Coordinates of C-alpha atoms and ligand atoms in Angstrom, one line a residue:
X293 CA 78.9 117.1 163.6
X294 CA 75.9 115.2 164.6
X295 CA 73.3 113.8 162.1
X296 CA 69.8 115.1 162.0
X297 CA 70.6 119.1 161.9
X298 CA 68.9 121.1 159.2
X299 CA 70.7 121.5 155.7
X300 CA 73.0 124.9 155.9
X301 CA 70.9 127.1 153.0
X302 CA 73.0 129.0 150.2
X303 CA 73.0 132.9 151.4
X304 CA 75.0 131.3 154.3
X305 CA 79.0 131.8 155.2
X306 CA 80.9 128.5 155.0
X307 CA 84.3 128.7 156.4
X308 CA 87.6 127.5 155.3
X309 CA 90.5 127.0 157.4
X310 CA 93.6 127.0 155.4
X311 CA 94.0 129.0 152.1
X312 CA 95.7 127.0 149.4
X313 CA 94.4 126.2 146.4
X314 CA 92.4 123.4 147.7
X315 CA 90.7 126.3 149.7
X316 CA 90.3 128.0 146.3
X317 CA 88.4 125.7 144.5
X318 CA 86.3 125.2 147.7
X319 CA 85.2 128.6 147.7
X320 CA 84.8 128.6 143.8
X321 CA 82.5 126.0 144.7
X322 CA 80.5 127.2 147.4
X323 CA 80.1 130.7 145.9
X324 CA 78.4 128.9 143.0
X325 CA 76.4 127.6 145.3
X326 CA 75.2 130.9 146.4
X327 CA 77.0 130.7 149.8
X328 CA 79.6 133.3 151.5
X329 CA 82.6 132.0 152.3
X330 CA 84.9 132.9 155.2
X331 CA 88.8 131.6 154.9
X332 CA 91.5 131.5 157.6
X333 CA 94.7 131.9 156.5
X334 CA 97.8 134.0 157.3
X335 CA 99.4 134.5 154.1
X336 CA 97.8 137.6 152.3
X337 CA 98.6 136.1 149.3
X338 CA 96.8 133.0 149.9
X339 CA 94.9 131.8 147.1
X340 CA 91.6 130.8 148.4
X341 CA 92.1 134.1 150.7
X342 CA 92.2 136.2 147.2
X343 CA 88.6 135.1 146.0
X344 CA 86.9 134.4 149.4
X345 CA 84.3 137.3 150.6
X346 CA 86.4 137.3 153.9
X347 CA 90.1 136.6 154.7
X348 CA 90.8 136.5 158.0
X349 CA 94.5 136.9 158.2
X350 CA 95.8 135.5 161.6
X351 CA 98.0 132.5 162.0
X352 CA 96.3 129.0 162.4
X353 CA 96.0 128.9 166.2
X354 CA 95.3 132.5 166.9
X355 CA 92.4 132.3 169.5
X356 CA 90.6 135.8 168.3
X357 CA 91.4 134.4 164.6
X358 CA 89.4 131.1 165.4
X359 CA 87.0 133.0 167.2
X360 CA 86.1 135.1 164.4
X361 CA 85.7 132.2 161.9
X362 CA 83.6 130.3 164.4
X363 CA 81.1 133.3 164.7
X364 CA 81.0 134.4 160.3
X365 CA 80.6 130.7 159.5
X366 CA 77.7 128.4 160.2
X367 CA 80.1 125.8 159.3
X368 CA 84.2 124.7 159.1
X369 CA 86.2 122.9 156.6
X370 CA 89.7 122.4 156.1
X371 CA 91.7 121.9 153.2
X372 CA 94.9 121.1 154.6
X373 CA 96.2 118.0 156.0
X374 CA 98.6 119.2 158.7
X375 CA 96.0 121.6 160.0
X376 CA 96.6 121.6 163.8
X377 CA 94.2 119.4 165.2
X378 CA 93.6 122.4 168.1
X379 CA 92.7 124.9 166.0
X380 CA 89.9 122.0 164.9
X381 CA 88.8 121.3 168.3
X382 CA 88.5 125.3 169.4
X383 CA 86.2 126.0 166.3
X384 CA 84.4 122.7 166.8
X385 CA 82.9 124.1 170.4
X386 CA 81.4 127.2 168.6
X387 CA 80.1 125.7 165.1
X388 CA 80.2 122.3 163.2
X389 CA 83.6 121.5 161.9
X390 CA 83.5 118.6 159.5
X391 CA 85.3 116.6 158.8
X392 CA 86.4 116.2 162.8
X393 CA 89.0 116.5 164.6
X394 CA 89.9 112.7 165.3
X395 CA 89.3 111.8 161.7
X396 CA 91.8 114.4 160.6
X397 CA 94.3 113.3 163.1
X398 CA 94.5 110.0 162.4
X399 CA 95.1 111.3 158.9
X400 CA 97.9 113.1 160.0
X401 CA 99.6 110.5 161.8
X402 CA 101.3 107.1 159.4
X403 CA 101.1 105.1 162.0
X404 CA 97.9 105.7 163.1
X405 CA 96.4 105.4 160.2
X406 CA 98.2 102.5 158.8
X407 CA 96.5 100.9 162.2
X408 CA 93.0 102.2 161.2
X409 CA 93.3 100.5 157.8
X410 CA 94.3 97.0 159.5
X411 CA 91.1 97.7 161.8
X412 CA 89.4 98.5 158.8
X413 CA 90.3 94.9 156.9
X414 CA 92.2 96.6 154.3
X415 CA 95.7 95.7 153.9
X416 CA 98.9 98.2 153.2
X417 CA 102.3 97.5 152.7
X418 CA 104.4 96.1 155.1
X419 CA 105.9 98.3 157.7
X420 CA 107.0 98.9 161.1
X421 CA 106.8 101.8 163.1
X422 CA 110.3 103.5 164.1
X423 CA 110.0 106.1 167.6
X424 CA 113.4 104.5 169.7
X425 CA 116.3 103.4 169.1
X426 CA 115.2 99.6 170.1
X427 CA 112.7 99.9 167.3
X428 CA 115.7 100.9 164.6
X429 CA 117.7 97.7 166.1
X430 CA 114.8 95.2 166.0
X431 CA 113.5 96.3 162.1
X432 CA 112.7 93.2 160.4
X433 CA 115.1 92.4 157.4
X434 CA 112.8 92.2 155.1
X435 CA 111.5 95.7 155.1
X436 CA 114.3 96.7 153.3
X437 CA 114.9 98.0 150.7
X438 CA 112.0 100.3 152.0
X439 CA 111.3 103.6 152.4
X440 CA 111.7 105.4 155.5
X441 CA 108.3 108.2 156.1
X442 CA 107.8 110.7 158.8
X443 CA 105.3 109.8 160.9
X444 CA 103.6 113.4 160.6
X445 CA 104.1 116.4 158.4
X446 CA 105.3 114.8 155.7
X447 CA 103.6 115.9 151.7
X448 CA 104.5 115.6 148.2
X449 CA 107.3 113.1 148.9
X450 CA 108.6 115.6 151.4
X451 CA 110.0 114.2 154.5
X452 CA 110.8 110.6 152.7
X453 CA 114.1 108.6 151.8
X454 CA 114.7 105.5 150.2
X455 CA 117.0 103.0 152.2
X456 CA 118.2 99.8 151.0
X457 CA 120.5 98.7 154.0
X458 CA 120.1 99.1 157.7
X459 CA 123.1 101.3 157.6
X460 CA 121.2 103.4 155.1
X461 CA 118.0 103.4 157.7
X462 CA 119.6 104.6 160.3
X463 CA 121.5 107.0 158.9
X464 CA 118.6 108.2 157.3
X465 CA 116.3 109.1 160.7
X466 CA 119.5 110.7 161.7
X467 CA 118.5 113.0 158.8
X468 CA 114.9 113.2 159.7
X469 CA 116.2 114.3 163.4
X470 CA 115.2 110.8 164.4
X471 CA 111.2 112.1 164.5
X472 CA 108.6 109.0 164.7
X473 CA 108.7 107.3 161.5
X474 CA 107.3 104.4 159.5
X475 CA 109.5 102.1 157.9
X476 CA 107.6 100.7 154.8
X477 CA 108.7 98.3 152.8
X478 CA 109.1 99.2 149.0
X479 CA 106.6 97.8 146.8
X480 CA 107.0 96.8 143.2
X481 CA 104.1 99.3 141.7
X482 CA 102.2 98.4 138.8
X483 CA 100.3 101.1 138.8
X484 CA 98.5 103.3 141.7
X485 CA 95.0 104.8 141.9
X486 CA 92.7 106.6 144.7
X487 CA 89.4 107.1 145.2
X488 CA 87.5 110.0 146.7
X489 CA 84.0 109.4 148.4
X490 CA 81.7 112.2 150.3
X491 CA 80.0 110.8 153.2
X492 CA 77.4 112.9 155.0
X493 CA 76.5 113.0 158.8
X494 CA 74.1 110.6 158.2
X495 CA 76.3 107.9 156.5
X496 CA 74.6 108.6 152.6
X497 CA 78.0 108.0 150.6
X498 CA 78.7 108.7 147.3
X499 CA 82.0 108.3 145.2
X500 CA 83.7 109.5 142.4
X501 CA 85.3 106.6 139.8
X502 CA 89.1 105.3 140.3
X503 CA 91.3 107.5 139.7
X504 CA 94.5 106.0 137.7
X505 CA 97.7 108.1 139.1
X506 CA 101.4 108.9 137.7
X507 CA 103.6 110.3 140.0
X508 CA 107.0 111.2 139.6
X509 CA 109.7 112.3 141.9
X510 CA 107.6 111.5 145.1
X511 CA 104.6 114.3 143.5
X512 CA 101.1 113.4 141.2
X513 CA 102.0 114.2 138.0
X514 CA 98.8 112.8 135.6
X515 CA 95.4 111.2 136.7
X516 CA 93.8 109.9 134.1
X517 CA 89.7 109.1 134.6
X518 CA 87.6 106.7 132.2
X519 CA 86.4 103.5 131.6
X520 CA 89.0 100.5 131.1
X521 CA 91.8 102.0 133.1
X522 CA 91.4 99.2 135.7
X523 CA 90.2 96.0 135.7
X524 CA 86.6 96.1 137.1
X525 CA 87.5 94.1 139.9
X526 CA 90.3 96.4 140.6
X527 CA 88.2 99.5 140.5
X528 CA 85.4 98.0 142.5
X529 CA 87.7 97.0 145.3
X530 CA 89.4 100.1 145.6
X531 CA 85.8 101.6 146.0
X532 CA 84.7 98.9 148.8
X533 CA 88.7 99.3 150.4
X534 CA 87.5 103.3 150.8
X535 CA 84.2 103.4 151.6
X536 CA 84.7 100.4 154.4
X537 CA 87.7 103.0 155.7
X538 CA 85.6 106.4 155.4
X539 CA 82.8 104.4 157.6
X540 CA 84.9 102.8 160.4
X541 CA 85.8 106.6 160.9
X542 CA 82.1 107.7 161.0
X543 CA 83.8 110.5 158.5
X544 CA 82.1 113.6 157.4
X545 CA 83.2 115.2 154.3
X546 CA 85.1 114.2 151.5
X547 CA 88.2 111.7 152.3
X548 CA 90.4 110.6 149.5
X549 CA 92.4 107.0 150.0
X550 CA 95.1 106.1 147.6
X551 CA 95.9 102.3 146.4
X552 CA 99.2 100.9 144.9
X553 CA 98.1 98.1 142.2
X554 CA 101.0 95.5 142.9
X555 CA 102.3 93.1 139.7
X556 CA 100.5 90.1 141.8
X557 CA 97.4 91.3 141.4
X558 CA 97.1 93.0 144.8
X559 CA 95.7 96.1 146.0
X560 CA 97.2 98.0 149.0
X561 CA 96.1 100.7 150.5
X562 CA 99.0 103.8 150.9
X563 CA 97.7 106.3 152.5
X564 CA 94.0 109.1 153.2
X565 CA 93.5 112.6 153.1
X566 CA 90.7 113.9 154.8
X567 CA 89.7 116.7 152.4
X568 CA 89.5 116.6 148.2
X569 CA 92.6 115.5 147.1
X570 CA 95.0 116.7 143.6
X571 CA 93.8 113.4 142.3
X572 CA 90.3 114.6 141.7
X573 CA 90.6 117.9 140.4
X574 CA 88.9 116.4 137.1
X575 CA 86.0 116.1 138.5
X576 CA 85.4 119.8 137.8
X577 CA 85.7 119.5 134.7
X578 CA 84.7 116.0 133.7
X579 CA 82.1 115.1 136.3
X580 CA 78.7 116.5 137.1
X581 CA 79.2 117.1 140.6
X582 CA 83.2 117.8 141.8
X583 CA 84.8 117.1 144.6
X584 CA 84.3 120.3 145.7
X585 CA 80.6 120.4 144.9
X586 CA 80.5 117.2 147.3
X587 CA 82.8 119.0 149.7
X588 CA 80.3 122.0 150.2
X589 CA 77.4 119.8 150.4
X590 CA 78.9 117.8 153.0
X591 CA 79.4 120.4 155.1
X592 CA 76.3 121.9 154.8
X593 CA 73.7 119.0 154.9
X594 CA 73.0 119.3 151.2
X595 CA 71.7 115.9 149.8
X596 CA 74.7 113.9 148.4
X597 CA 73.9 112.4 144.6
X598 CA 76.4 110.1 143.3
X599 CA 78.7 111.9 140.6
X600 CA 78.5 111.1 137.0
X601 CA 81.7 111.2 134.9
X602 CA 80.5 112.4 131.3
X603 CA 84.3 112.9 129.6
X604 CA 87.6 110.8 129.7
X605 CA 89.7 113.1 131.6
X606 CA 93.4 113.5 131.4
X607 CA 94.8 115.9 134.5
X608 CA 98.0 117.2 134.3
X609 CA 100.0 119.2 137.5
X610 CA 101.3 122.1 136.5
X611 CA 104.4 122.8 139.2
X612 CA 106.6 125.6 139.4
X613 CA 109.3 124.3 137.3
X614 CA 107.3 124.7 134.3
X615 CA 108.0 128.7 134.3
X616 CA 111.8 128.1 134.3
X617 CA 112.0 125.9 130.8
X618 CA 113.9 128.7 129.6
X619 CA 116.4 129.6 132.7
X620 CA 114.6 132.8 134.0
X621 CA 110.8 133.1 135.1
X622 CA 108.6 132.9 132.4
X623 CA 104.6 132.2 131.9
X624 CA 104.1 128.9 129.8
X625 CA 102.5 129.2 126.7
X626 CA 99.0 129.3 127.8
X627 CA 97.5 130.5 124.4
X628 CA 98.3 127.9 122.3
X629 CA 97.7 125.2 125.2
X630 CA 94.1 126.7 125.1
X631 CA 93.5 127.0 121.5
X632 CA 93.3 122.9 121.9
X633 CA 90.0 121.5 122.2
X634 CA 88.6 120.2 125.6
X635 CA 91.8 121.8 128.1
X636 CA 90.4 122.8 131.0
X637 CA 93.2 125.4 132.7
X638 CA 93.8 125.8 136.4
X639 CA 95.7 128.5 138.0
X640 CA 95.7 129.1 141.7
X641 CA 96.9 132.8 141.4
X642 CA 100.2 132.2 143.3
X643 CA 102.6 135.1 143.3
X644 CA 105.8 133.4 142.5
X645 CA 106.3 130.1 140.2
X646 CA 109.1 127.7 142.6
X647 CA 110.4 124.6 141.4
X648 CA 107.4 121.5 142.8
X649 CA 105.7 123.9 144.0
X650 CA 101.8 123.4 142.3
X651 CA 100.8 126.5 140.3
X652 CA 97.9 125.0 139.0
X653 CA 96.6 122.0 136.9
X654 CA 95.2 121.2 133.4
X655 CA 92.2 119.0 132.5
X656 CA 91.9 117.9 129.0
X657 CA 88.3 116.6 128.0
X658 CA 87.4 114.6 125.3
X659 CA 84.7 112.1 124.3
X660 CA 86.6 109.0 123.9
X661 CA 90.1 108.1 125.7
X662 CA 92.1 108.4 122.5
X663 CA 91.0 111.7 121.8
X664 CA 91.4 113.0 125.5
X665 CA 95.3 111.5 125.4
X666 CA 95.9 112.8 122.4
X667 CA 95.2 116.5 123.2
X668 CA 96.5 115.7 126.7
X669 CA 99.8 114.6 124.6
X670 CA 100.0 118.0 122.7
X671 CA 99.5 119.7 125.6
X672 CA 102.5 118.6 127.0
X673 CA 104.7 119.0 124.1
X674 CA 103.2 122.5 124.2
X675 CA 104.4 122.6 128.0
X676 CA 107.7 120.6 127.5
X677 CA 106.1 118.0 129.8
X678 CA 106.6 114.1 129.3
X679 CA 103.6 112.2 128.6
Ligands
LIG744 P1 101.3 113.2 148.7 O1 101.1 114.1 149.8 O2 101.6 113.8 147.4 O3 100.2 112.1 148.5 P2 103.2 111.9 150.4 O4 104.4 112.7 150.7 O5 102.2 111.7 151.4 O6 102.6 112.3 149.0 P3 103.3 109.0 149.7 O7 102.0 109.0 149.2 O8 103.6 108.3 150.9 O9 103.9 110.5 149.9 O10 104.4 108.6 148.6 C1 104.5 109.3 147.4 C2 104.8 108.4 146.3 O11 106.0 107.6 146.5 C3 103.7 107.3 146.1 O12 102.6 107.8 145.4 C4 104.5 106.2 145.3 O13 104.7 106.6 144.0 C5 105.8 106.3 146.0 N1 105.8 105.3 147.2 C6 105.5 105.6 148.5 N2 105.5 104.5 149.3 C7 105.9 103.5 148.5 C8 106.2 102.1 148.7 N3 106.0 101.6 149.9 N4 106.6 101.4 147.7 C9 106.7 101.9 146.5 N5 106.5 103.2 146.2 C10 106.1 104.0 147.1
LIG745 MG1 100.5 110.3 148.7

């Protein structure tokens, strides 16, 4: 997408490709916004398909599927990661596609992007990358114990395994079908954090605050937003670390880059996804422009105003398992959960609950951190949730 075009106006059809529920609150988004919205995705069940004006139902590379998008939309966003970057590069020749294809597949690629942060200044954690068999011999001892990622495809600790010996590692990308991967060395966390940033075609950039993360089992599980989560420092490096890694890719669009905190003090960087990220789904609730908000007016041309955060903000996930606390499928106890003050609920309309998979999330608002954790805390009692 070049610089210099004129803004996209509302009354206009933005297009999606990809239909989860990343796509969903994109649309929820741009409809506010007074545009149409056009999304690509195969599953008729899809939920950003389910509330877009048009759902075009073809798989992700179908050429008259593509072509269709390309000629309802006056632009094309993704919301998935491990879009294919061809599908990107057709639609780019009939319509601007941001963010573009090269920025998205670096994202998609460990390797690749581990050397873009390097180029970038910004350090991650130690690592190696492991394509042949030479490369499995030669790993240096002190990677381990690590953890052992593919290179591609890989989400919500999918596609991961922790090895503490080299007899572990290799038996291990024997399990992954021995597909490139990165060896990375395992890092003793203090605490991790990301930060999302919208950067328009003419390099305006705005950010959102640091986001302070809980994940468990390799998946997010609580971000909590507000002042005197982080050191300053902390929080103002992670914000340089991003924006210095959103620019060396001349990115368009919103980009989110996540940071482990290490107990020394340091600041690495783990890894970027090139579209809004789980991490700031608050921001819809607890900021005066989301995410999504800066998503739309990326793609569009709209002017980009730095986000204002005007509540603490706890956000919980809210996966499958949560419908199975009682052995068979069953709805969690959404009435009570909403009779608290400041909870913000989430669903993405998905047909069937499944164990990790992410059914939707809940922001609880309040004025001062104590009284957003403490409703955030009932809330999960409510949900059978640990806090
Ligand atoms: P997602 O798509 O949810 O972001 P992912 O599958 O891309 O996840 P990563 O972000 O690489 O996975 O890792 C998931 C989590 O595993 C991290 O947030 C962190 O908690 C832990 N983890 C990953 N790499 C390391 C490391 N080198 N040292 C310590 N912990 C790690
Ligand atoms: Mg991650």
């Amino acid at each position: 997408m070049t610089g210099g075009r004129p803004p996209i106006l509302p009354g206009s059809t933005l297009g999606v490709l990809g239909g989860g529920q990343l796509g969903r609150m994109f649309v929820h988004a741009a409809q506010q916004l007074g545009f149409f919205t056009a999304v690509l995705d195969p599953d008729a069940d899809s939920p950003a398909g389910r509330v877009s004006h048009l759902h075009i139902r073809t798989p992700y590379l179908d050429a008259d599927g593509l072509a269709r998008l390309g000629r309802e939309a006056a632009a094309v966003t993704t919301e998935f990661e491990n879009v294919p970057a061809q599908a990107l590069a057709q639609l780019a020749e009939a319509v601007p596609v941001a963010p573009g294809a090269e920025a998205v597949a670096i994202a998609q690629d460990r390797a690749r992007e581990k050397a873009h942060f390097m180029r970038c200044g910004v350090p991650c954690a130690p690592h190696a990358v492991i394509e042949t068999e030479a490369q499995l011999q030669q790993v240096d001892a002190a990677l381990l114990p690590g953890i052992l990622k593919t290179s591609r495809l890989g989400y919500d600790g999918k596609g991961q395994a922790r090895v503490a010996t080299r007899a572990e590692l290799a038996a291990a990308w024997d399990d992954l079908q021995r597909v490139p991967c990165v060896l990375e060395q395992l890092l003793p966390l203090a605490f991790e954090c990301s930060v999302v940033v919208a950067r328009g075609a003419d390099g305006a950039m705005v950010n959102l605050p640091v986001q302070r993360n809980l994940h468990r089992g390799g998946i997010l599980a609580l971000t909590e937003v507000g002042e005197g989560l982080l050191p300053a420092a902390v929080a103002a490096q992670a914000i340089d670390a991003t924006r210095a890694i959103a620019d060396g890719l001349r990115y368009v669009g919103v980009l989110c880059v996540e940071f482990f905190g290490l107990h020394d003090g340091r600041l690495v960087v783990n890894e970027m996804a090139p579209r809004p990220h789980n991490s700031g789904h608050w921001s819809i609730d607890a900021a005066d422009v989301s995410q999504f908000e800066l998503q739309v007016r990326t793609l569009a041309g709209l002017p980009l105003v730095q986000p204002r955060q005007h509540s603490h903000a706890v956000m919980l996930n809210l996966l499958g398992d949560l419908w199975f606390a009682h052995g068979s499928e069953q709805a969690p106890p959404w009435p009570e959960v909403l009779a608290l003050p400041g909870t913000h609920l989430h669903l993405y309309g998905k047909p069937q609950a499944r164990p990790g998979r992410k059914m939707g999330h809940l922001t609880v608002t309040g004025a001062t951190p104590g009284a957003a954790r403490k409703t955030a805390r009932r809330a999960c009692e409510l949900l059978g949730l640990a806090f």
